[in-house]
Coordinates of C-alpha atoms in Angstrom, one line a residue:
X1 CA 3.7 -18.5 -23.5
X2 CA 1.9 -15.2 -23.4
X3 CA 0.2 -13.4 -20.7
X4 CA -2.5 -10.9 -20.7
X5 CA -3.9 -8.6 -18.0
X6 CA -7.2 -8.4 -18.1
X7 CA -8.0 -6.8 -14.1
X8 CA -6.4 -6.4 -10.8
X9 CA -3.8 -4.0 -13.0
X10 CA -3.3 -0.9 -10.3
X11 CA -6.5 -2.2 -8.3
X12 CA -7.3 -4.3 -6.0
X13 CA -10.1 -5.7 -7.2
X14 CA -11.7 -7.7 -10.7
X15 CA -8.5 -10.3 -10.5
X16 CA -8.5 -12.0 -13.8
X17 CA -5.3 -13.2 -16.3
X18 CA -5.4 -14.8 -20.0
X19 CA -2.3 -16.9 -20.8
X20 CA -2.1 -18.6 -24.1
X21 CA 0.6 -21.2 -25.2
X22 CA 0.5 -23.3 -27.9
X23 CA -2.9 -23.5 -29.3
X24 CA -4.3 -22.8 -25.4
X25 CA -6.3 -20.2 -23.8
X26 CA -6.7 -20.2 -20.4
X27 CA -7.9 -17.4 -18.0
X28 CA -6.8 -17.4 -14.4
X29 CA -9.3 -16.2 -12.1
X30 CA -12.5 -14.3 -13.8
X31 CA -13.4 -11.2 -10.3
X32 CA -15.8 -8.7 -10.2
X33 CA -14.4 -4.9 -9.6
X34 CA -15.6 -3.5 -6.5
X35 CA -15.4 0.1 -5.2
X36 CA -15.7 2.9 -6.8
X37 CA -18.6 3.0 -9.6
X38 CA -16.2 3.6 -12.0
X39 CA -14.7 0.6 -11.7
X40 CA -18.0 -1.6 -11.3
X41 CA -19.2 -0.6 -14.7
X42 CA -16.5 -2.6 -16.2
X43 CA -18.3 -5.5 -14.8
X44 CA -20.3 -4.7 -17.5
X45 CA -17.7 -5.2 -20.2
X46 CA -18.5 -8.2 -22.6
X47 CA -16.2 -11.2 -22.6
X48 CA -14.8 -11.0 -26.2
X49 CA -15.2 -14.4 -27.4
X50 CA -15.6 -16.4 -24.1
X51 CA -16.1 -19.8 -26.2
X52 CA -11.4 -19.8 -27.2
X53 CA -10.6 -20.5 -23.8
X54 CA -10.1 -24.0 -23.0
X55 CA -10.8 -23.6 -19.4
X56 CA -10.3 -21.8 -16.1
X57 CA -8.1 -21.8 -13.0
X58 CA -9.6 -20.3 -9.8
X59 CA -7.6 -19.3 -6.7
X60 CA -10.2 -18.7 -4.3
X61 CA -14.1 -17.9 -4.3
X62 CA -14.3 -14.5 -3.2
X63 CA -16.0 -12.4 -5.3
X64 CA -13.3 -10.4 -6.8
X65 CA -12.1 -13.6 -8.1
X66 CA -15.3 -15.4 -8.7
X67 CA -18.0 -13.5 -9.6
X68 CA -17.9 -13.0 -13.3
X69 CA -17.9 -16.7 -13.5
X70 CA -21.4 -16.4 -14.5
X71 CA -20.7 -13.2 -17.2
X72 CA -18.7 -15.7 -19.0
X73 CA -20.6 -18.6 -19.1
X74 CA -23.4 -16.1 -20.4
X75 CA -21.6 -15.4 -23.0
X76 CA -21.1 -18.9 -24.2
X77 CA -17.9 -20.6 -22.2
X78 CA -18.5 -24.1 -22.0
X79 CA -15.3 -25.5 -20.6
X80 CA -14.3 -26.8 -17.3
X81 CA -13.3 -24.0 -14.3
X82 CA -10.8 -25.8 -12.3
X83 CA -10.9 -24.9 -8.1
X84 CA -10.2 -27.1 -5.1
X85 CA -12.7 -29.1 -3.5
X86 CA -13.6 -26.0 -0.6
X87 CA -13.4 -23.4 -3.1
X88 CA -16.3 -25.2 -5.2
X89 CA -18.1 -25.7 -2.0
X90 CA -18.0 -21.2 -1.1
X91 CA -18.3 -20.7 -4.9
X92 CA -21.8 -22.5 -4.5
X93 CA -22.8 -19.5 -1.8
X94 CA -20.9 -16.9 -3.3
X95 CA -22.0 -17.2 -6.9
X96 CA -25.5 -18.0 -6.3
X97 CA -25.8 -14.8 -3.7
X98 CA -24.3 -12.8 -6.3
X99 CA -26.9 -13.6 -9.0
X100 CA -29.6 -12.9 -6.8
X101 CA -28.5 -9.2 -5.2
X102 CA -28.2 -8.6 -9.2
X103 CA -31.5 -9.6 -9.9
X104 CA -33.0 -7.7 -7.0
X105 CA -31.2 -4.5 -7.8
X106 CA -32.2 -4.6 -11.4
X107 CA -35.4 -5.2 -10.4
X108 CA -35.4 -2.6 -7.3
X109 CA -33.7 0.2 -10.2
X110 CA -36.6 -0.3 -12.4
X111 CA -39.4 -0.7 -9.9
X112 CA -38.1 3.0 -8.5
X113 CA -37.0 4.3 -11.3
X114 CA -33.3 5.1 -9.8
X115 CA -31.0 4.0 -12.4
X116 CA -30.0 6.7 -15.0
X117 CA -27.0 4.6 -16.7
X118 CA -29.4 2.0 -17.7
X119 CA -33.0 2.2 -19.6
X120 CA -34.3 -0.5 -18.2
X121 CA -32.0 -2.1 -15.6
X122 CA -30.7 -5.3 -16.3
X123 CA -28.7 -7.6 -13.7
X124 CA -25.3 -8.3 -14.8
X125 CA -26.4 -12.0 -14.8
X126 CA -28.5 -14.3 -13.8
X127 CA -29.4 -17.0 -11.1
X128 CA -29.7 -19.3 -13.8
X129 CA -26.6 -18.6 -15.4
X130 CA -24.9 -18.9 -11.8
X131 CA -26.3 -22.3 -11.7
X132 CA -24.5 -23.0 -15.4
X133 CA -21.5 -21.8 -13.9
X134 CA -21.3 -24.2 -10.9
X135 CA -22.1 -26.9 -13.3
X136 CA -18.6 -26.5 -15.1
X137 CA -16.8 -26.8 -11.4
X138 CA -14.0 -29.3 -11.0
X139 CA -12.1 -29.6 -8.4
X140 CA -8.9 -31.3 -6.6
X141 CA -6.5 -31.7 -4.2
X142 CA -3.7 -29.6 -3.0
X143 CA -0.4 -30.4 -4.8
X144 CA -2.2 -33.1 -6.9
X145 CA -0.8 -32.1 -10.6
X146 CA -3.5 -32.2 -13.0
X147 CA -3.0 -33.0 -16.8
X148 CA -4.4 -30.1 -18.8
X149 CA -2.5 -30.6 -22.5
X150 CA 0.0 -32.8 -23.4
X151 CA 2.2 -29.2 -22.9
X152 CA 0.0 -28.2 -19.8
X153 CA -0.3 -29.5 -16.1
X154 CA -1.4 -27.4 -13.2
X155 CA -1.2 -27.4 -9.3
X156 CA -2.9 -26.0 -6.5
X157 CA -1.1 -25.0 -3.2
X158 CA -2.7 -23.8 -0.1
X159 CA -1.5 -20.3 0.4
X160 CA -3.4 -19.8 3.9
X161 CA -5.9 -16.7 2.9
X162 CA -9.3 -18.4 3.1
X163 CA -11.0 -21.6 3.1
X164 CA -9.7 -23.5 -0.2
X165 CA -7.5 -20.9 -1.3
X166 CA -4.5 -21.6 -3.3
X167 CA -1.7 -20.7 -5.5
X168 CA -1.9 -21.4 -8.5
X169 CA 1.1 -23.0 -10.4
X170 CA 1.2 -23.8 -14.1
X171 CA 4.1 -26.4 -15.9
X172 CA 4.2 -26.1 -19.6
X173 CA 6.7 -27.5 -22.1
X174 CA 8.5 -24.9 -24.5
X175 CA 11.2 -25.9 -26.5
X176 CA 12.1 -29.0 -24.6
X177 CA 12.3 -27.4 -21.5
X178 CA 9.7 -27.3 -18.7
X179 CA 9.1 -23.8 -16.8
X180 CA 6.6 -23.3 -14.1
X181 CA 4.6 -19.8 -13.7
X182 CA 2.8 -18.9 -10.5
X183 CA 0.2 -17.1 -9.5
X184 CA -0.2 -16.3 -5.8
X185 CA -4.0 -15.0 -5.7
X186 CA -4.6 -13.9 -2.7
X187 CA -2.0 -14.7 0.5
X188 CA -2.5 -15.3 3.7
X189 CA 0.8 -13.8 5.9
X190 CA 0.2 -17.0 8.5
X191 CA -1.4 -14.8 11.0
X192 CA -4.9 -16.5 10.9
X193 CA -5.7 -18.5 13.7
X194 CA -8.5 -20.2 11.8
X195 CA -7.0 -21.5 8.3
X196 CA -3.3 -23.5 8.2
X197 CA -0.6 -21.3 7.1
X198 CA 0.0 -21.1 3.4
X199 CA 2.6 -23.8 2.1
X200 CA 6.3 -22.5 1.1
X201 CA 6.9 -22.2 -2.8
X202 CA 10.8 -22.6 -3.8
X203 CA 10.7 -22.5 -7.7
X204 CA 9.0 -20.8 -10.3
X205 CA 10.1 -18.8 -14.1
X206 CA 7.6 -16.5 -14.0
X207 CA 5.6 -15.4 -10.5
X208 CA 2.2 -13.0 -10.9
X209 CA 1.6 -11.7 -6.8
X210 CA -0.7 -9.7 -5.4
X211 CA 0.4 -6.6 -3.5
X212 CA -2.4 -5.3 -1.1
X213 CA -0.2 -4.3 2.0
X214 CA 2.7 -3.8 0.0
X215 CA 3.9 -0.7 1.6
X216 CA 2.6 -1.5 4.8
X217 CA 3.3 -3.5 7.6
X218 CA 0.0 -5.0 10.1
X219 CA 0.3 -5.1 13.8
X220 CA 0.0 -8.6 14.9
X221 CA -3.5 -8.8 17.0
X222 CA -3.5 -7.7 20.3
X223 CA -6.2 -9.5 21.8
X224 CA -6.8 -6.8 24.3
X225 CA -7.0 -4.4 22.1
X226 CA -9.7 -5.9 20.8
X227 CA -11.6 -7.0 24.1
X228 CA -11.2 -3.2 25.5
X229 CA -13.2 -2.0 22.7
X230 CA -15.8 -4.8 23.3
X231 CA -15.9 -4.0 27.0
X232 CA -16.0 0.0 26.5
X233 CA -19.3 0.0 24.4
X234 CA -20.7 -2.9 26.4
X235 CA -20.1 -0.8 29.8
X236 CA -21.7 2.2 27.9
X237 CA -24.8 -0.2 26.5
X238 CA -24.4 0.6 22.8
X239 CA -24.0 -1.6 19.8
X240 CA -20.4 -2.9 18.2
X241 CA -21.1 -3.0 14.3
X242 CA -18.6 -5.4 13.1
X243 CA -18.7 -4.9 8.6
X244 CA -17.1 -8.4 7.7
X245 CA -16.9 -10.3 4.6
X246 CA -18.8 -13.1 5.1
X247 CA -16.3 -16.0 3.6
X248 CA -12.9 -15.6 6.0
X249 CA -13.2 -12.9 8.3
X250 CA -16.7 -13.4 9.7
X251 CA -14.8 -17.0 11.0
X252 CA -12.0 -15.4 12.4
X253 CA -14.0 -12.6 14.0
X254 CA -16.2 -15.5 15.5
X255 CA -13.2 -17.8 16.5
X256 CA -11.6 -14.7 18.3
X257 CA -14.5 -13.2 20.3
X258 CA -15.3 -17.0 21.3
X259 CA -11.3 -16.7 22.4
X260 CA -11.9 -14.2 23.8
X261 CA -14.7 -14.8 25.9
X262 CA -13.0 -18.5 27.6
X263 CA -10.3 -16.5 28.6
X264 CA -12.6 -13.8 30.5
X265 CA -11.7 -10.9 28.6
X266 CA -15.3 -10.0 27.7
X267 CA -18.2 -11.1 29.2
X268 CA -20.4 -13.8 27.7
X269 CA -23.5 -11.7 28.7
X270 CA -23.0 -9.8 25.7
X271 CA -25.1 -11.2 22.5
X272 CA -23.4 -11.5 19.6
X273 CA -25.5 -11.4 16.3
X274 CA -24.5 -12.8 12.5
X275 CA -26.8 -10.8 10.4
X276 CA -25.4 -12.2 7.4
X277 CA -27.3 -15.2 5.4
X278 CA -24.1 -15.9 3.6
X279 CA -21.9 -15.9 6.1
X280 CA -23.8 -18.3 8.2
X281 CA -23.7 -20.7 5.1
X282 CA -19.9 -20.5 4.6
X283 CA -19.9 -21.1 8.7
X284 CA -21.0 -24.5 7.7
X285 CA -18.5 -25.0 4.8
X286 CA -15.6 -24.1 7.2
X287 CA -16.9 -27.0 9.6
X288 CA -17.0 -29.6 6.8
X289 CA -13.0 -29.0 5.9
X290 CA -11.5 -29.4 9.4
X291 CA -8.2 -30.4 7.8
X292 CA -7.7 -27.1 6.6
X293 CA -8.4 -25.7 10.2
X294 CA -6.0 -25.0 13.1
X295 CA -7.5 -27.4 15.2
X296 CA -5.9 -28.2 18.3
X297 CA -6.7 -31.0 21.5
X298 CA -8.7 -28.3 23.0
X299 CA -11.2 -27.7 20.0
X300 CA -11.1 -31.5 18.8
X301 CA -14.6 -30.4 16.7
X302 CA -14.7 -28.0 13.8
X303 CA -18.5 -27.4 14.7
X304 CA -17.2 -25.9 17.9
X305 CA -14.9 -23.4 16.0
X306 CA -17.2 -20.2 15.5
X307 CA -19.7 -20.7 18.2
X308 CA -19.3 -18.3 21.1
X309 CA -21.2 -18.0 24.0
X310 CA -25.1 -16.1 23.9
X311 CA -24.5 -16.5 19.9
X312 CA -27.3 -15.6 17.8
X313 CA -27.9 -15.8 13.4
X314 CA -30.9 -13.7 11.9
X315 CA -31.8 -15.4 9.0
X316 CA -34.6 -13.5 7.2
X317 CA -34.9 -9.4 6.9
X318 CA -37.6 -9.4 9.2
X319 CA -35.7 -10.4 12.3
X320 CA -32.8 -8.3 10.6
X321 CA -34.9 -5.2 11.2
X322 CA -35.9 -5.8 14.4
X323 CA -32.3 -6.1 15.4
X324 CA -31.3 -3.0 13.9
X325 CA -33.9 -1.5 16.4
X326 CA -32.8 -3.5 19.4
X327 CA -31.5 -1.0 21.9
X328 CA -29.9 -3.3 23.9
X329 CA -25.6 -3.4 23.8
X330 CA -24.5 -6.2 21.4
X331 CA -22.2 -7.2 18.6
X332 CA -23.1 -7.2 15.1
X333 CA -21.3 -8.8 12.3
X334 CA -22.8 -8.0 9.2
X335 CA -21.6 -7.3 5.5
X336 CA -20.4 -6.6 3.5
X337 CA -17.1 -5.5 4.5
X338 CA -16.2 -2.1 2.5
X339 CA -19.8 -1.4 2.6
X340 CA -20.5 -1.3 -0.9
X341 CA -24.4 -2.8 0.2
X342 CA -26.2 -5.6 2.6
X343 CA -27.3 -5.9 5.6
X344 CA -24.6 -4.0 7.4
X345 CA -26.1 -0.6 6.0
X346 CA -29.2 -0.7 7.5
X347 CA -27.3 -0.9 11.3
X348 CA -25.1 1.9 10.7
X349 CA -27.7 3.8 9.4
X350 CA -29.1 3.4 12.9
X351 CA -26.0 3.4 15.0
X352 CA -23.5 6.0 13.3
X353 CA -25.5 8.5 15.2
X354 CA -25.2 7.2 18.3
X355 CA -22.2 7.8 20.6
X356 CA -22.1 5.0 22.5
X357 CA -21.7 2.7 19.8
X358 CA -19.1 1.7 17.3
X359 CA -17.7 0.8 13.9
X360 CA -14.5 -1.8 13.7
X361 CA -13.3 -2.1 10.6
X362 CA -11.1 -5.5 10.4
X363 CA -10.1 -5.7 6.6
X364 CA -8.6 -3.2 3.1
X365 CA -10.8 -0.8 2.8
X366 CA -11.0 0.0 -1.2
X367 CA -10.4 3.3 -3.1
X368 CA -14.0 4.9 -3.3
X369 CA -15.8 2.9 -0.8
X370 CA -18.1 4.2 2.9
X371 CA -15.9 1.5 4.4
X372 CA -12.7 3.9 3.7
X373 CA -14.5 7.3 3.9
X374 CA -15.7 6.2 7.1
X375 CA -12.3 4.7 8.0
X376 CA -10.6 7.8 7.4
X377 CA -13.2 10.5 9.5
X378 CA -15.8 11.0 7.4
X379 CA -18.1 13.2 9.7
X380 CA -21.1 13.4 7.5
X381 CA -22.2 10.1 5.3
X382 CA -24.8 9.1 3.0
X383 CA -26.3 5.9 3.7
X384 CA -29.7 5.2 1.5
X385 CA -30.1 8.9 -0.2
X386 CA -29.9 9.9 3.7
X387 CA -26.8 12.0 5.3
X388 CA -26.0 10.1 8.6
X389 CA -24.0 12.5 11.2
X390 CA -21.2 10.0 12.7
X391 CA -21.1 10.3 16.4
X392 CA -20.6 6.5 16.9
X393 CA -16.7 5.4 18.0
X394 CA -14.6 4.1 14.7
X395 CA -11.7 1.5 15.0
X396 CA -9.4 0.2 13.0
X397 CA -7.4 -3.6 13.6
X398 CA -5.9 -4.2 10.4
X399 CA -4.4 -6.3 12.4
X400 CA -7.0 -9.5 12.0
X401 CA -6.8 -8.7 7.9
X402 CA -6.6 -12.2 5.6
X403 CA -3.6 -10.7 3.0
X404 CA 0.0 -10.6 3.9
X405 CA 1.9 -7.4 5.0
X406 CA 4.6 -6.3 3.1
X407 CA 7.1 -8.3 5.1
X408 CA 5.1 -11.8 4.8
X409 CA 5.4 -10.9 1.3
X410 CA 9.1 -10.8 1.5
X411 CA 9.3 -13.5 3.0
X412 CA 7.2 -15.8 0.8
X413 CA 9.7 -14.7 -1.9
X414 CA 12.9 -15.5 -0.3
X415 CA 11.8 -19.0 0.2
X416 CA 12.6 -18.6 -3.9
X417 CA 15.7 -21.4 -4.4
X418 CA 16.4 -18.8 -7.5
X419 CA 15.1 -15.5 -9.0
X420 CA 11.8 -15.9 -11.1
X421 CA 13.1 -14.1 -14.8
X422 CA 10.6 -12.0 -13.9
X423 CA 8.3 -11.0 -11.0
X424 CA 4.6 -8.9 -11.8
X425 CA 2.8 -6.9 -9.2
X426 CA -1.2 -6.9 -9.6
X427 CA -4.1 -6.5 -7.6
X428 CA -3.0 -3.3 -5.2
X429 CA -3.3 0.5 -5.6
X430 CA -0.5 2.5 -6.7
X431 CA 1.7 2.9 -3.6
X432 CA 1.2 -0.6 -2.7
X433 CA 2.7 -1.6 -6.2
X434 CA 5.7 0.9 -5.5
X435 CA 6.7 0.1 -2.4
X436 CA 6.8 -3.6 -2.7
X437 CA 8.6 -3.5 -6.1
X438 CA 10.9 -1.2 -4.7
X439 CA 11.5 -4.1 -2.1
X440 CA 11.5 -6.7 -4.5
X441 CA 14.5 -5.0 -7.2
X442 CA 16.6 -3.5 -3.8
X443 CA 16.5 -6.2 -1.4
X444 CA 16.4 -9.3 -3.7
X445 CA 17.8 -7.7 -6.7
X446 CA 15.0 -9.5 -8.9
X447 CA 13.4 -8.4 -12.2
X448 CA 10.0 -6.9 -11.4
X449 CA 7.6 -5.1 -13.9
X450 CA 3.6 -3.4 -12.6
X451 CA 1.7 -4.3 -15.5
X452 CA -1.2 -2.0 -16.8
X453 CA -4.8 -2.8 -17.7
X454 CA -4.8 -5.0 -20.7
X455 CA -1.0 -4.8 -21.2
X456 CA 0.8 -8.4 -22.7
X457 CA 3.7 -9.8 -22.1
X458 CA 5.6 -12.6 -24.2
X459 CA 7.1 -15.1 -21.7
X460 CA 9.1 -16.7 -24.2
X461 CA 11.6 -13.4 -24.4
X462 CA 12.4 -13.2 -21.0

């Protein structure tokens, strides 16, 4: 058994892993890099020889784990791409939106003549190739072990980050012996109050984990904290931009103001907006999986579960710019969430300026993103060629973010009956890597290695 790593090596984004045993070639995840345009030219990159792999294993649909699904069918893969059944359902939104934000910013480039790294602009891929892409989907279970080779089977297990996520486990057969490797994707830390916490792992050879918050712990959400900065900009009758990703934290931003306003925290007088297509779709997709929800005897009804009070969805970018020019105090959630482009840009554009409203940020923030500059202070930022002056209030609740802390990380692994021979960190930046595999080789005295971009490793000697 080999392993390759082909993204998510000392980023935190463009998740994607080849393994090859016996004859075999599977890729594990196939994400877009986001961020810094740096990295997003690697999106770019051409799959070299898509047609030798037999087949791929997703963990979750978001894009960073998703969206080159489409690059690779392009480029001839024919085989099946294995998900569970929700994960199929938000790859159907995710993929699709995708295509067509690439086709219209090819087309916008060309029409305007704005792109100087490419003579004419083309879109990364295609609606139709999206649509080829969803064709290969097949999907399953949780825990239902699924015969790949004769030398092959593979499992989901829920792992509590968004709708349909999973781990992702693989059993092989190498000289007459069975090993298991596992890859987390992303976790959930069991602080959602939306999705079920992720199940508990005890046994694995080889484990590949993610490391997001690895040097940091999140604040469990204080409620309050959250309805006083609701109150404070309706009492002052500006507008709360809320940038979400629009598949998981657009449902528990929803869920939680709706919370918050049957416990009288906030008033129901104040509207709250979803300007976000997308996320109004995945909304729907939620609803339809209510096993995978924290339902309880109050909230019987997963339709129930993101509709708070004086709720309102703009669907077309008509009514999108006419809210942006509502003066009125609300609540916007819009994305995308590290503003790297939608909807969400043309409010702040309006609303940075304006002191009585505000920015909460509710999710990582990536290296080279206006979601971190901002974050951070940024006093001056450009938004559509244009510098925007920030006079508007900016908050941070890290608090309601979908990836485990460093402790939840910790204590995923020690649910570990024995040490994995060898533990990988991926998909975090540098001092998230660190930190945790400090953690990891002091506290549990466990082997632990921070691959680098394209770097291979022969399972077979460990």
């Amino acid at each position: 058994m080999k392993i390759k790593f082909l993204g998510a090596a000392g980023t935190v984004t463009g998740s994607k892993y080849e393994i090859q045993h016996q004859g075999t070639m599977l890729l594990i995840d196939c994400g877009m890099y986001q961020g810094a345009r740096d990295l997003r030219e690697l999106n770019r990159t051409p799959f070299e020889n898509s047609e030798k792999y037999n087949g791929v294993l997703l963990t979750h649909a978001h894009i960073d784990h998703s969206g080159l699904l489409p690059s690779l069918v392009k480029d001839g893969f024919k085989k099946k791409i294995y998900s569970t059944k929700a994960t199929h359902e938000l790859c159907k939104i995710l993929l699709m939106d995708s295509a067509k934000l690439q086709e219209e910013d090819a087309e916008f480039a060309n029409r305007t003549k704005h792109s100087k790294r490419h003579q004419p602009a083309e879109p990364i891929y295609t609606v139709k190739d999206a649509i080829s892409a969803l064709n290969l989907f097949e999907s399953y279970d949780y825990k239902q072990w699924v015969q790949l080779t004769p030398d092959i089977t593979f499992r989901f297990i829920r792992n509590g980050h968004i709708l349909g996520s999973a781990c992702v486990q693989i059993q092989y057969t190498e000289n007459n012996q069975q090993k298991i490797i596992t890859f987390t994707g992303d976790l959930g830390g069991g602080r959602s109050q939306v999705i079920r916490n992720p199940d508990i792992i005890s046994q694995t050879d080889f484990l590949i984990s993610e490391s997001t918050y690895g040097d940091r712990k999140l604040k469990n959400l204080v409620e309050s904290e959250f309805a006083d900065l609701i109150n404070r900009v309706f009492q002052r009758k500006g507008t709360l931009i809320i940038p979400a990703f629009s598949v998981g934290r657009t449902q528990e931003i929803l869920y939680i103001i709706k919370k918050l306003q049957t416990e009288n925290q906030i008033s129901s007088e104040m509207p709250i907006f979803l300007d976000s297509p997308m996320a109004t779709k995945a909304s729907i997709v939620y609803t339809l999986f209510p096993n995978e929800l924290k339902l309880t005897s109050e909230e019987p009804l997963a339709e129930d579960f993101f509709q708070p009070q004086n709720f309102h969805v703009t669907e077309s970018t008509e009514e999108s710019k006419q809210l942006c020019e509502l003066a009125d105090s609300k609540i916007v959630i819009s994305a995308s969430g590290m503003l790297q482009g939608g909807r969400v840009l043309h409010h702040l554009r309006t609303k940075l300026p304006d002191a009585k409203s505000a920015v909460l940020f509710t999710g990582y923030q990536g290296q080279g993103t206006k979601g971190l500059l901002l974050k951070g202070g940024l006093s001056v930022i450009r938004i559509h060629h244009t510098e925007i002056h920030v006079q508007a209030e900016i908050v941070a609740l890290d608090s309601i973010s979908a990836h485990a802390d460093t402790d939840e990380l910790m204590v995923f692994y020690k649910n570990m009956k024995a040490a994995p021979r060898m533990t990988f960190l991926t998909h975090g930046e540098s001092s998230a890597l660190n930190a945790l595999k400090y953690r990891i080789t002091n506290e549990l005295s466990w082997p632990c290695t921070i691959p680098t971009l394209g770097e291979e490793f022969n399972l077979s000697s460990m």
